[in-house]
Short mmCIF file of C-alpha atoms in Angstrom, two decimals:
data_model
loop_
_atom_site.label_atom_id
_atom_site.label_comp_id
_atom_site.label_asym_id
_atom_site.label_seq_id
_atom_site.Cartn_x
_atom_site.Cartn_y
_atom_site.Cartn_z
CA MET U 7 116.10 113.20 124.40
CA PRO U 8 116.82 109.45 124.12
CA PRO U 9 119.32 108.01 126.59
CA ALA U 10 122.84 107.48 125.58
CA ALA U 11 123.06 105.10 122.66
CA PRO U 12 124.53 101.62 123.03
CA ARG U 13 127.01 100.61 120.48
CA SER U 14 125.41 97.15 119.91
CA ILE U 15 122.33 95.18 120.82
CA CYS U 16 121.58 91.53 120.12
CA LEU U 17 117.98 90.29 119.92
CA LEU U 18 117.19 86.65 120.48
CA ARG U 19 113.93 85.39 119.25
CA LEU U 20 114.10 82.26 117.24
CA SER U 21 110.46 81.59 116.41
CA ALA U 22 107.67 81.35 115.33
CA LEU U 23 106.43 83.30 112.40
CA GLY U 24 103.94 85.33 114.31
CA ASP U 25 106.22 86.03 117.24
CA VAL U 26 109.16 87.28 115.11
CA THR U 27 106.57 89.51 113.22
CA HIS U 28 105.81 91.04 116.81
CA VAL U 29 109.47 91.94 117.15
CA LEU U 30 109.57 94.20 114.11
CA PRO U 31 108.03 97.33 115.93
CA LEU U 32 110.76 96.93 118.53
CA VAL U 33 113.43 96.97 115.86
CA GLU U 34 111.82 100.22 114.52
CA THR U 35 111.79 101.67 118.03
CA LEU U 36 115.43 100.89 118.56
CA ARG U 37 116.48 102.19 115.12
CA ARG U 38 114.58 105.39 115.48
CA ALA U 39 116.09 106.31 118.72
CA TRP U 40 119.62 105.03 117.84
CA PRO U 41 120.14 105.00 113.97
CA ASP U 42 123.67 104.00 114.27
CA VAL U 43 123.33 101.11 116.78
CA ALA U 44 124.54 97.77 115.55
CA LEU U 45 121.68 95.37 115.75
CA GLY U 46 122.13 91.61 115.57
CA TRP U 47 119.19 89.09 115.74
CA VAL U 48 119.67 85.36 116.62
CA ILE U 49 116.72 83.93 114.64
CA GLY U 50 115.42 80.54 113.37
CA LYS U 51 116.14 79.33 109.87
CA GLY U 52 112.59 79.55 108.49
CA GLU U 53 111.82 82.77 110.27
CA HIS U 54 114.94 84.29 108.61
CA ARG U 55 113.45 83.52 105.14
CA LEU U 56 110.50 85.69 106.05
CA LEU U 57 112.53 88.61 107.44
CA GLU U 58 115.64 88.49 105.19
CA GLY U 59 116.38 91.87 103.87
CA LEU U 60 115.18 93.74 106.97
CA PRO U 61 117.31 97.02 106.84
CA GLY U 62 119.89 97.60 109.53
CA VAL U 63 119.79 94.16 111.10
CA GLU U 64 122.57 91.54 111.04
CA PHE U 65 120.85 88.17 111.18
CA LEU U 66 122.59 85.29 113.00
CA VAL U 67 120.73 82.30 111.85
CA TYR U 68 120.51 79.28 114.16
CA ASP U 69 119.04 76.00 112.80
CA LYS U 70 117.12 74.45 115.57
CA LYS U 71 118.08 70.99 114.21
CA SER U 72 121.75 71.67 114.81
CA GLY U 73 121.51 71.41 118.62
CA LEU U 74 124.60 72.13 120.64
CA ALA U 75 126.90 72.04 117.66
CA GLY U 76 124.97 75.00 116.18
CA MET U 77 125.18 76.86 119.50
CA ARG U 78 128.93 76.44 119.47
CA ALA U 79 129.17 77.57 115.85
CA LEU U 80 127.18 80.71 116.81
CA ARG U 81 129.67 81.43 119.56
CA ARG U 82 132.61 80.94 117.19
CA SER U 83 130.99 83.42 114.76
CA LEU U 84 130.83 86.00 117.57
CA ARG U 85 134.38 85.48 118.65
CA GLY U 86 135.96 88.86 119.70
CA ARG U 87 132.57 90.61 119.88
CA ARG U 88 130.64 91.63 122.97
CA PHE U 89 127.12 93.17 122.71
CA ASP U 90 126.26 95.97 125.07
CA ALA U 91 122.86 94.36 125.69
CA LEU U 92 121.12 91.05 124.82
CA LEU U 93 117.36 91.09 124.67
CA GLN U 94 116.38 87.43 125.45
CA MET U 95 112.76 87.33 124.23
CA GLN U 96 112.15 83.65 124.32
CA VAL U 97 111.78 81.53 127.47
CA ALA U 98 111.91 78.06 125.94
CA ALA U 99 114.86 75.81 127.26
CA ARG U 100 116.58 75.76 123.82
CA ALA U 101 116.49 79.55 123.55
CA ASN U 102 117.70 79.97 127.13
CA LEU U 103 120.70 77.67 126.57
CA LEU U 104 121.51 79.34 123.28
CA SER U 105 121.53 82.72 124.93
CA ALA U 106 124.46 81.55 127.05
CA PHE U 107 126.59 81.44 123.88
CA VAL U 108 125.94 85.16 123.04
CA PRO U 109 128.51 87.42 124.84
CA ALA U 110 126.70 90.43 126.24
CA ARG U 111 127.19 92.80 129.33
CA ARG U 112 123.38 93.36 130.07
CA ARG U 113 121.17 90.39 129.58
CA ILE U 114 117.50 91.42 129.68
CA GLY U 115 114.79 88.86 129.98
CA TYR U 116 111.14 88.39 131.09
CA ASP U 117 109.76 89.19 134.50
CA ARG U 118 109.47 86.28 136.95
CA ALA U 119 105.73 85.59 136.17
CA ARG U 120 106.55 84.76 132.45
CA SER U 121 109.82 82.92 133.13
CA LYS U 122 110.16 79.23 132.76
CA ASP U 123 112.74 76.67 131.82
CA LEU U 124 115.38 78.23 134.02
CA HIS U 125 115.13 81.48 132.21
CA GLY U 126 116.22 83.59 135.26
CA LEU U 127 119.76 81.84 135.23
CA PHE U 128 120.53 83.25 131.88
CA ILE U 129 119.68 86.93 132.37
CA ASN U 130 120.67 89.70 134.75
CA GLU U 131 117.74 92.22 134.22
CA ARG U 132 114.02 91.86 133.72
CA ILE U 133 111.27 93.73 131.79
CA PRO U 134 108.39 95.11 133.92
CA ASP U 135 105.67 92.64 134.95
CA ARG U 136 102.42 93.80 133.12
CA PRO U 137 99.85 91.12 133.00
CA GLY U 138 96.87 91.59 130.68
CA ILE U 139 98.85 92.95 127.65
CA HIS U 140 99.13 91.78 124.11
CA VAL U 141 102.22 89.70 123.14
CA LEU U 142 103.52 92.43 120.91
CA ASP U 143 103.40 95.01 123.74
CA ALA U 144 105.22 92.59 125.99
CA ILE U 145 108.04 92.22 123.40
CA GLY U 146 107.95 96.06 122.91
CA SER U 147 108.62 96.54 126.56
CA PHE U 148 112.17 94.98 126.14
CA CYS U 149 113.37 98.49 125.25
CA GLU U 150 112.39 99.91 128.63
CA PRO U 151 115.47 98.78 130.57
CA LEU U 152 117.41 100.60 127.94
CA GLY U 153 115.61 103.86 128.62
CA LEU U 154 113.05 103.74 125.74
CA ARG U 155 109.33 103.31 125.30
CA GLN U 156 107.66 101.73 122.31
CA ASP U 157 105.01 104.40 121.73
CA THR U 158 104.52 103.78 117.99
CA VAL U 159 103.92 100.41 116.37
CA ARG U 160 105.23 100.00 112.75
CA TRP U 161 106.13 96.75 111.14
CA ASN U 162 107.85 97.48 107.85
CA LEU U 163 108.06 93.85 106.80
CA PRO U 164 110.61 93.53 104.00
CA VAL U 165 108.59 92.53 100.93
CA PRO U 166 110.43 92.47 97.65
CA ASP U 167 108.90 93.85 94.46
CA ASP U 168 109.01 90.46 92.75
CA ALA U 169 106.90 88.99 95.58
CA ARG U 170 104.29 91.61 95.03
CA ALA U 171 104.29 90.97 91.28
CA TRP U 172 103.76 87.38 91.92
CA ALA U 173 100.85 88.09 94.31
CA ARG U 174 99.21 90.43 91.68
CA ALA U 175 99.41 87.72 89.03
CA GLN U 176 97.32 85.16 91.06
CA TRP U 177 93.95 86.69 90.33
CA PRO U 178 92.71 89.63 88.30
CA ASP U 179 91.86 93.20 89.48
CA ASP U 180 88.30 92.80 88.51
CA GLY U 181 86.68 94.61 91.49
CA ALA U 182 85.59 91.41 93.30
CA PRO U 183 86.55 91.44 97.05
CA THR U 184 88.70 88.51 98.22
CA LEU U 185 88.36 86.32 101.29
CA LEU U 186 91.65 84.45 101.81
CA LEU U 187 91.53 81.38 103.97
CA SER U 188 94.80 80.37 105.82
CA PRO U 189 93.15 77.40 107.62
CA CYS U 190 96.07 75.89 109.57
CA SER U 191 97.96 76.81 112.66
CA SER U 192 101.09 74.76 113.68
CA HIS U 193 99.07 73.96 116.83
CA ALA U 194 96.61 71.44 115.58
CA ARG U 195 93.99 71.93 118.31
CA ARG U 196 93.68 75.57 117.32
CA ASN U 197 92.33 74.53 113.88
CA TRP U 198 88.83 74.64 112.71
CA THR U 199 87.04 71.99 110.66
CA PRO U 200 87.22 71.92 106.82
CA GLN U 201 83.38 71.71 106.68
CA ARG U 202 83.01 74.90 108.56
CA TYR U 203 85.58 76.80 106.57
CA ALA U 204 83.67 75.67 103.43
CA ALA U 205 80.32 76.85 104.75
CA VAL U 206 81.70 80.36 105.49
CA ALA U 207 83.65 80.38 102.15
CA ASP U 208 80.35 79.56 100.27
CA HIS U 209 78.56 82.31 102.09
CA ALA U 210 81.08 84.75 101.01
CA ALA U 211 81.05 83.45 97.42
CA ALA U 212 77.25 83.93 97.46
CA GLN U 213 77.79 87.66 98.26
CA GLY U 214 80.11 88.00 95.14
CA TRP U 215 83.41 87.39 96.91
CA ARG U 216 86.43 85.56 95.49
CA VAL U 217 87.67 82.74 97.77
CA VAL U 218 91.37 81.94 97.89
CA LEU U 219 93.17 79.40 100.06
CA CYS U 220 96.80 79.67 101.05
CA GLY U 221 99.14 77.55 103.27
CA GLY U 222 102.33 75.71 103.46
CA ARG U 223 103.65 72.37 102.11
CA SER U 224 102.83 70.11 105.01
CA ARG U 225 100.57 67.08 104.64
CA LEU U 226 98.12 68.61 107.11
CA GLU U 227 97.76 71.77 105.06
CA ARG U 228 97.40 69.93 101.80
CA ASP U 229 94.74 67.58 103.20
CA THR U 230 92.87 70.50 104.92
CA ALA U 231 92.70 72.49 101.76
CA ASP U 232 91.55 69.45 99.70
CA ALA U 233 88.80 68.85 102.30
CA ILE U 234 87.64 72.54 102.13
CA VAL U 235 87.52 72.62 98.33
CA GLY U 236 85.80 69.26 98.24
CA ALA U 237 83.06 70.51 100.60
CA MET U 238 82.50 73.81 98.87
CA GLN U 239 79.72 74.34 96.42
CA ALA U 240 81.41 77.48 94.93
CA PRO U 241 84.80 77.52 93.27
CA ALA U 242 87.99 78.50 95.12
CA LEU U 243 91.47 79.42 93.99
CA ASP U 244 93.73 76.95 95.65
CA LEU U 245 97.26 78.35 96.21
CA VAL U 246 98.26 76.04 99.04
CA GLY U 247 101.93 75.13 98.89
CA LYS U 248 102.53 77.47 95.89
CA ASP U 249 103.92 80.49 97.58
CA THR U 250 107.29 81.10 99.33
CA LEU U 251 107.71 82.71 102.79
CA LYS U 252 108.71 86.03 100.90
CA GLN U 253 105.53 85.79 98.78
CA LEU U 254 103.17 85.13 101.70
CA PRO U 255 103.10 88.70 103.03
CA ALA U 256 102.40 90.02 99.51
CA LEU U 257 99.59 87.41 99.15
CA LEU U 258 98.00 88.44 102.48
CA GLU U 259 98.29 91.99 101.61
CA ARG U 260 96.34 91.63 98.43
CA ALA U 261 93.28 90.05 100.28
CA ASP U 262 90.47 92.18 101.60
CA LEU U 263 89.84 89.83 104.62
CA VAL U 264 91.89 86.87 105.95
CA MET U 265 90.11 84.08 107.84
CA THR U 266 92.57 81.99 110.10
CA PRO U 267 92.95 80.54 113.56
CA ASP U 268 95.63 81.95 115.86
CA SER U 269 98.64 81.54 113.49
CA GLY U 270 101.63 83.09 111.90
CA PRO U 271 99.57 84.26 108.84
CA MET U 272 97.23 86.03 111.25
CA HIS U 273 99.93 88.32 112.46
CA ILE U 274 101.66 88.72 109.12
CA ALA U 275 98.34 89.74 107.64
CA ASN U 276 97.84 92.27 110.43
CA ALA U 277 101.36 93.55 109.85
CA MET U 278 100.49 94.11 106.17
CA GLY U 279 97.47 96.10 107.07
CA THR U 280 94.91 93.46 106.10
CA LYS U 281 91.83 92.91 108.27
CA VAL U 282 91.60 89.49 109.93
CA LEU U 283 88.59 87.24 110.77
CA GLY U 284 90.35 85.37 113.61
CA LEU U 285 88.89 82.15 115.05
CA HIS U 286 89.72 81.93 118.77
CA ALA U 287 88.76 79.47 121.50
CA ALA U 288 92.02 77.75 122.30
CA SER U 289 93.82 81.12 122.82
CA ASN U 290 92.80 84.60 124.12
CA PRO U 291 92.49 87.10 121.20
CA ALA U 292 93.17 89.89 123.64
CA ARG U 293 96.67 88.52 124.30
CA SER U 294 97.41 86.89 120.79
CA GLY U 295 94.86 88.02 118.33
CA PRO U 296 95.55 90.44 115.40
CA TYR U 297 97.11 93.45 117.18
CA SER U 298 95.71 96.36 115.22
CA ASP U 299 92.03 95.38 114.95
CA ARG U 300 90.03 92.56 116.61
CA ARG U 301 86.62 93.70 115.51
CA TYR U 302 86.24 90.77 113.11
CA CYS U 303 87.40 88.11 115.38
CA VAL U 304 85.31 85.32 116.86
CA ASP U 305 86.02 85.06 120.61
CA ARG U 306 84.91 81.81 122.34
CA TYR U 307 87.86 81.78 124.80
CA ASP U 308 85.70 82.48 127.84
CA ASP U 309 83.40 79.58 126.76
CA ALA U 310 86.32 77.34 126.40
CA ALA U 311 87.66 78.26 129.88
CA ARG U 312 84.33 77.52 131.54
CA ARG U 313 83.94 74.14 129.67
CA TYR U 314 87.35 72.77 129.79
CA LEU U 315 88.99 74.42 132.93
CA GLY U 316 85.82 75.02 135.04
CA LYS U 317 86.25 78.77 135.53
CA PRO U 318 85.76 81.99 133.56
CA ALA U 319 88.54 83.35 131.46
CA ALA U 320 89.09 86.28 133.84
CA GLU U 321 90.15 83.87 136.55
CA LEU U 322 92.86 82.19 134.43
CA ALA U 323 96.56 83.13 134.47
CA TRP U 324 97.19 85.55 131.54
CA GLY U 325 98.36 83.49 128.53
CA THR U 326 96.67 80.29 129.42
CA LYS U 327 96.18 78.15 126.41
CA ILE U 328 93.00 75.92 126.23
CA GLU U 329 94.31 73.42 123.68
CA PHE U 330 91.88 70.50 124.11
CA ASP U 331 90.46 68.18 121.55
CA GLY U 332 87.30 69.68 120.16
CA VAL U 333 87.77 73.14 121.67
CA MET U 334 87.39 74.80 118.36
CA ASP U 335 84.01 73.34 117.82
CA LEU U 336 82.95 76.14 120.17
CA VAL U 337 83.35 78.41 117.23
CA THR U 338 80.33 77.97 115.04
CA VAL U 339 79.57 78.74 111.36
CA ASP U 340 77.13 81.41 112.48
CA ASP U 341 79.92 83.04 114.57
CA ALA U 342 82.14 83.32 111.54
CA VAL U 343 79.52 84.42 109.17
CA ALA U 344 78.48 87.17 111.67
CA ALA U 345 82.00 88.34 111.83
CA PHE U 346 82.26 88.30 108.02
CA GLU U 347 79.01 90.45 107.80
CA ARG U 348 80.53 92.85 110.36
CA TYR U 349 83.41 93.41 107.99
CA ARG U 350 81.08 93.63 104.97
CA SER U 351 78.96 96.25 106.74
CA ASP U 352 82.10 98.32 107.78
CA ARG U 353 83.60 98.04 104.32
CA ARG U 354 80.46 99.50 102.77
#
């Protein structure tokens, strides 16, 4: 039997898109054990657009641009309320300070090894220290001080019917498999070169695949997409800047394979059940790759550790980022083509 149900729990995870996607299985775990618990979630503005409509969750949206005034506004909105537990799942200084404005009896945070920016001052309990696990499993362990275990991983991203209808309208159901490129991470040093994306896309097109590009409305994403399309010999469907955050999961779901660096779309695609050709050198795919299936990822993280930090990846602190100029050049076109062909072989 599950432990006695708390009346209310507040989750605090502001960003980013991939990380809030990793929180969804924890929400499922809490709601399965305690269907009547009142769940609040302090979340960033953009991330809320992705998750709006998630059943059983009251979103408390914090605009990161609002600073201290926004924190005070959050406290005013919670006047007269006190959560039984706050799950403080973000260690950045802003999130730590914001957590002080959330009234809660139990304040559960990260173990000492993962704490930073004075995280320990804002919590009174810690999750277990388990190095070597995926980010999603670390977030899932926030239910353990409450007496639960996350033993099943389900996302249930809220995707409206009209978003799926929009995605279906973008290309015909003609039997051609689709490779979707989401080429940009918000961490610029995780990004691959347009010329290499183009080479892999042309290889896929030569095997009868449709190539589709997606991305946001930033200048970087627009310029990257233009450079990829310009370098390709085959045609591509360019949807960069044309979808909303509600339509993005539906678009990723419709693809057969998504090629992307370590990014929000990587984790959203995985949550939607789509296989991912992940490109990793700056980050460790065992920690932050697609959770369900990493068979089609390119892993040059150990090579990056040896070249830029002078030691093998096994000797690095878990979670070390290797975000140096040129690190993604360690991922070759041949690496990505081989990963694509692994997927093609398995698909057959």
